[in-house]
PDB file of C-alpha atoms in Angstrom:
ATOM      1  CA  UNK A   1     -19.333  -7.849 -40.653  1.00 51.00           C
ATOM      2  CA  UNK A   2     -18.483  -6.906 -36.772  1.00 54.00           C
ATOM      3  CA  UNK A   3     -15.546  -8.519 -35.422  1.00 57.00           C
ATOM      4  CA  UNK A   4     -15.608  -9.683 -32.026  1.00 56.00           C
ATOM      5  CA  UNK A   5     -13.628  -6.307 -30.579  1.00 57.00           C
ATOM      6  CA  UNK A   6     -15.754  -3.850 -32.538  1.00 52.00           C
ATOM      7  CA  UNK A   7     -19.154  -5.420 -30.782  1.00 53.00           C
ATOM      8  CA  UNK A   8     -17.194  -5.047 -27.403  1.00 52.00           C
ATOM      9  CA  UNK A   9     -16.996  -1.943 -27.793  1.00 52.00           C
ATOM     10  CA  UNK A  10     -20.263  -1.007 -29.105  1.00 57.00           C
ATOM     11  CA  UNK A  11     -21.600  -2.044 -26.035  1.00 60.00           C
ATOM     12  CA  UNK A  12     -19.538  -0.789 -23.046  1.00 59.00           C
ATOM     13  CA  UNK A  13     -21.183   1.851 -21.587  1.00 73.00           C
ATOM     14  CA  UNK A  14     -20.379   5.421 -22.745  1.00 84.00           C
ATOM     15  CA  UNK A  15     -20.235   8.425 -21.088  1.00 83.00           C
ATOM     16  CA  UNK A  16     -20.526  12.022 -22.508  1.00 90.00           C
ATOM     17  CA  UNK A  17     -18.926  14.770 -20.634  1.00 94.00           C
ATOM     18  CA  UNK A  18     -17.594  18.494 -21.137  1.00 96.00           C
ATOM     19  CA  UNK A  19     -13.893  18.807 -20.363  1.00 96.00           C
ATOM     20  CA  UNK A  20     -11.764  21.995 -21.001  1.00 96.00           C
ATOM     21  CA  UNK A  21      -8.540  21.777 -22.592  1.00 97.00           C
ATOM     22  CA  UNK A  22      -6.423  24.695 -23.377  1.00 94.00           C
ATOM     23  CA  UNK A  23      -9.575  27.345 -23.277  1.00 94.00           C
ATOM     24  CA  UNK A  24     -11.626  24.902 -25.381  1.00 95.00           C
ATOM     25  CA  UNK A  25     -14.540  23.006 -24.045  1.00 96.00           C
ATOM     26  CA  UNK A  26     -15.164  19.852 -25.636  1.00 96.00           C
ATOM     27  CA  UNK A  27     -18.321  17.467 -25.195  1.00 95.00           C
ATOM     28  CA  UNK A  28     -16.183  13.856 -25.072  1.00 94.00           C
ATOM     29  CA  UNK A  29     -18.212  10.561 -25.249  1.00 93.00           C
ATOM     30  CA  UNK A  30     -15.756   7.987 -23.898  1.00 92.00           C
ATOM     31  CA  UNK A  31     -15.639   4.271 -21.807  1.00 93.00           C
ATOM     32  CA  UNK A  32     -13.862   5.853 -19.664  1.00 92.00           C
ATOM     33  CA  UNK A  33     -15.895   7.354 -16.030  1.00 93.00           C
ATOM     34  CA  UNK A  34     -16.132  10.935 -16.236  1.00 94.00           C
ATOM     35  CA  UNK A  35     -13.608  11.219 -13.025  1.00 96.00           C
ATOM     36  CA  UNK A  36     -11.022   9.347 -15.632  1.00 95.00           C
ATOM     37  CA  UNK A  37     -12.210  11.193 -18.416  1.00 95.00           C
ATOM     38  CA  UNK A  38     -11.669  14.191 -16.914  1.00 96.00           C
ATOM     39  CA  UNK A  39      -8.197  13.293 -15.950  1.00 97.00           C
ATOM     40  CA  UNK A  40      -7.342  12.918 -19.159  1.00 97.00           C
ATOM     41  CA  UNK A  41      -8.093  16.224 -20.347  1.00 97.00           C
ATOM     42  CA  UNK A  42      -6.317  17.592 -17.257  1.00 98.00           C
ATOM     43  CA  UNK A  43      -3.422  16.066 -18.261  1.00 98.00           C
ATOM     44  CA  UNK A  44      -3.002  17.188 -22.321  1.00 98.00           C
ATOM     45  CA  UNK A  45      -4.397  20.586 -20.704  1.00 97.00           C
ATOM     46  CA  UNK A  46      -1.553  19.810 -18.828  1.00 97.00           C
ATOM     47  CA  UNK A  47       0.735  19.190 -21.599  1.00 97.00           C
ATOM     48  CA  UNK A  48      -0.264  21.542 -24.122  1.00 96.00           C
ATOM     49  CA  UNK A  49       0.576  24.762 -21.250  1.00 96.00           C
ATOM     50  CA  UNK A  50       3.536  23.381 -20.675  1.00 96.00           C
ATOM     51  CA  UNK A  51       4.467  23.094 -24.624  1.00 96.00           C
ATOM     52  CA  UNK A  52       3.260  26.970 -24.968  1.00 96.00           C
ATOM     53  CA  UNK A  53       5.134  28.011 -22.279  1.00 95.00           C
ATOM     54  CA  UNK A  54       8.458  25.579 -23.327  1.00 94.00           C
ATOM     55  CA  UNK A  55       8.080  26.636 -27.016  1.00 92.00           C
ATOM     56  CA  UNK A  56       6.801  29.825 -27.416  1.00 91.00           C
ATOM     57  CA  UNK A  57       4.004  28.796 -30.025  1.00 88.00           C
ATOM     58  CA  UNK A  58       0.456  29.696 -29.771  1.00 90.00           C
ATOM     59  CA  UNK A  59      -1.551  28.125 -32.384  1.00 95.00           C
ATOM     60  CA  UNK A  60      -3.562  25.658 -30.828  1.00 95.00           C
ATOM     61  CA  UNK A  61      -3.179  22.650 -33.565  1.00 96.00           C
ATOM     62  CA  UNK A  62       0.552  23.037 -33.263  1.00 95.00           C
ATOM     63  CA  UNK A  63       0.260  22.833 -29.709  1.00 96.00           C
ATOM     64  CA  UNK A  64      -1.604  19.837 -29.722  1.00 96.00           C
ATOM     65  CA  UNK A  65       0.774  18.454 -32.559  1.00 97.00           C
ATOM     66  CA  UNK A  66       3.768  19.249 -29.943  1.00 97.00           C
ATOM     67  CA  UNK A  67       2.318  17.925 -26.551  1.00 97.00           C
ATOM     68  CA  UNK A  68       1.004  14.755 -28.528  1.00 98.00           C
ATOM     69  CA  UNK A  69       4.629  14.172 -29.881  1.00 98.00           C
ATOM     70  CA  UNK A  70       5.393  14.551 -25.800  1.00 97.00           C
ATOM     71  CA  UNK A  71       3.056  12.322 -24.364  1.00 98.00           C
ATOM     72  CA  UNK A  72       4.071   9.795 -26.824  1.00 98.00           C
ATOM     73  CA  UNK A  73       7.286   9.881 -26.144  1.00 98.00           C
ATOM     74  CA  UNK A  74       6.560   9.310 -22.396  1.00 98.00           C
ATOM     75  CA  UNK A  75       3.949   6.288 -23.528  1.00 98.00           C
ATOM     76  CA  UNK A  76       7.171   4.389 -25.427  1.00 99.00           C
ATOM     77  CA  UNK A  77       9.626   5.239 -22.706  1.00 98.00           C
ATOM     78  CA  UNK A  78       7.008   3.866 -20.054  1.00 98.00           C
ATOM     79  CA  UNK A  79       6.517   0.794 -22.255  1.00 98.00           C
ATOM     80  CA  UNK A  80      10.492   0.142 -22.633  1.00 98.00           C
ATOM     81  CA  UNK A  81      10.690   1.065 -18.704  1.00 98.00           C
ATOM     82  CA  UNK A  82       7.836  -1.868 -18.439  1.00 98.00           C
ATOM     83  CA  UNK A  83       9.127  -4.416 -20.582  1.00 98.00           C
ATOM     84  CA  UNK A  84      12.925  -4.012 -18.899  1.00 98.00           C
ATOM     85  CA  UNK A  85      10.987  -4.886 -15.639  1.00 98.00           C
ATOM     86  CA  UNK A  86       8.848  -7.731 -17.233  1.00 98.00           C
ATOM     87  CA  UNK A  87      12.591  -8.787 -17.809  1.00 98.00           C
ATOM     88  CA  UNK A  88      14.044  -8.745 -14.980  1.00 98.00           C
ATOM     89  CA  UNK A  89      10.805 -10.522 -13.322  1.00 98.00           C
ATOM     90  CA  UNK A  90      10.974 -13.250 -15.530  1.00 98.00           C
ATOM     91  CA  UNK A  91      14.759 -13.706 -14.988  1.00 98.00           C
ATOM     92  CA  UNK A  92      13.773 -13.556 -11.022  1.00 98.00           C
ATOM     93  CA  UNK A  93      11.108 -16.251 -11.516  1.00 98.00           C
ATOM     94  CA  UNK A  94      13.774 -18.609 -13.276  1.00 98.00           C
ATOM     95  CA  UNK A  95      16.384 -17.949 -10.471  1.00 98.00           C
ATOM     96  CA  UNK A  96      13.828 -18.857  -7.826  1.00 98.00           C
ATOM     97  CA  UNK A  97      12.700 -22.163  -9.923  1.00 98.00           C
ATOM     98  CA  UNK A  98      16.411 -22.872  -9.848  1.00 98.00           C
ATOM     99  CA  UNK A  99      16.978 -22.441  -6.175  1.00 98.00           C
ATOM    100  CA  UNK A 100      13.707 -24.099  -5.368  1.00 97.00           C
ATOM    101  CA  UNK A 101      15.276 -27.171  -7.567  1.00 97.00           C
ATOM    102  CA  UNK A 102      18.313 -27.349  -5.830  1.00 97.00           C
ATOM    103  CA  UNK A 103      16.236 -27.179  -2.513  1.00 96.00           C
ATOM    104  CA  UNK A 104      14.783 -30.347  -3.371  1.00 95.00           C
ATOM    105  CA  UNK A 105      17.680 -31.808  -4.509  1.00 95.00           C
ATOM    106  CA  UNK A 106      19.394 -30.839  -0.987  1.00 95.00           C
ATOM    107  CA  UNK A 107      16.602 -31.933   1.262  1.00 94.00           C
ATOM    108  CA  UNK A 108      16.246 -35.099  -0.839  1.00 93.00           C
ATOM    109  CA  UNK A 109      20.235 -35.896  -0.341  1.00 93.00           C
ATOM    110  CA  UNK A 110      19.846 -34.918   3.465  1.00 93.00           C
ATOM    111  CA  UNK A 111      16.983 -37.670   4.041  1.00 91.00           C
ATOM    112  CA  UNK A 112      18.895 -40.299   1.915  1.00 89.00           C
ATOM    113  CA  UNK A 113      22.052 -39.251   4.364  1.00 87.00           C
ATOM    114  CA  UNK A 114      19.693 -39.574   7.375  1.00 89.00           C
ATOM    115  CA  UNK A 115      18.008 -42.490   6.482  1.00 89.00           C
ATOM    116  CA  UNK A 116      21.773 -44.678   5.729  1.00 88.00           C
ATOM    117  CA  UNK A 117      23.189 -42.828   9.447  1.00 86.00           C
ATOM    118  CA  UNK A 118      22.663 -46.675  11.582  1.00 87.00           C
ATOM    119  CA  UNK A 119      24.112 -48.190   8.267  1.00 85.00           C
ATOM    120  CA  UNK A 120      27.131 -45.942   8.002  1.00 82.00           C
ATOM    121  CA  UNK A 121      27.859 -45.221  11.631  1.00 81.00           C
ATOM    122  CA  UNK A 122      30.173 -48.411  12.396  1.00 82.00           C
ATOM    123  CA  UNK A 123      31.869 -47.657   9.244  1.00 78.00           C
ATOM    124  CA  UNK A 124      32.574 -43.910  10.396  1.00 77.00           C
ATOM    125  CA  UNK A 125      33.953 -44.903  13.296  1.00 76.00           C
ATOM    126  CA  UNK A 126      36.486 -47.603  11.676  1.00 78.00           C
ATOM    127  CA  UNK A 127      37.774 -44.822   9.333  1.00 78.00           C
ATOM    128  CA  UNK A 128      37.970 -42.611  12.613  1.00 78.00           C
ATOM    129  CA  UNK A 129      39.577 -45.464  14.918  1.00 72.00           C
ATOM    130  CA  UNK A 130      43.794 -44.848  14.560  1.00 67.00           C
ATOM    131  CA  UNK A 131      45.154 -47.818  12.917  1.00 65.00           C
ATOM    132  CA  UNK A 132      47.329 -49.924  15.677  1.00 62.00           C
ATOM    133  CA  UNK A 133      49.668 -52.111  13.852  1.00 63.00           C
ATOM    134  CA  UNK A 134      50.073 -55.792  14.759  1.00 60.00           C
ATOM    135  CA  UNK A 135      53.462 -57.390  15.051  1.00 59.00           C
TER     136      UNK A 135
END
């Protein structure tokens, strides 16, 4: 039985294409565009010099053991990095729901105290009038 995410990926489109990694060329069959494909292999190429030339080692499985333990620990730091800022944006979009509350609260109380000016006007101006005392 084929479950709904193993037939969409039978039928993307694949494409095969010869990448070299670390001296190695390798015929890859991927989803992925050959431009990204490619990228890809630049970048554990990438990786795997770097590991050589950090560690010392030569044996290519090792290597790819070592630069996969690398770009692994960038993908989880990247993830933590991303879900920090999914964070924060969420904690943005409930400040700005707040404020834009209270901004309808404010402009609601400003009409109400527009709307009763005619009605409290003559009141205002007894408070404001000094009291003169009658004898």
């Amino acid at each position: 039985m084929t479950t709904p995410q193993v037939a969409a990926m039978e039928t993307l489109p694949e494409t095969s294409t010869l990448v070299r990694i670390c001296g190695d060329e390798y015929h890859l069959t991927s989803e992925l565009d050959t431009s990204a494909l490619r990228r890809v292999a630049a970048y554990v190429d990438q990786k795997m010099r770097e590991t050589a030339g950090r560690s010392g080692r030569s044996n290519k499985t090792e290597l790819a053991v070592l630069a996969a333990m690398d770009i692994a620990t960038e993908l989880l730091k990247s993830q933590q990095a991303k879900g920090q800022m999914i964070q924060k944006a969420c904690e943005s979009i409930d400040l700005l729901r707040h404020l834009v509350e209270e901004r309808r609260s404010l402009l609601s109380l400003t009409s109400e105290w527009t709307q009763r000016q005619p009605e409290l006007a003559p009141k205002k101006r007894q408070l404001l009038l000094p009291q003169v005392k009658r004898f």
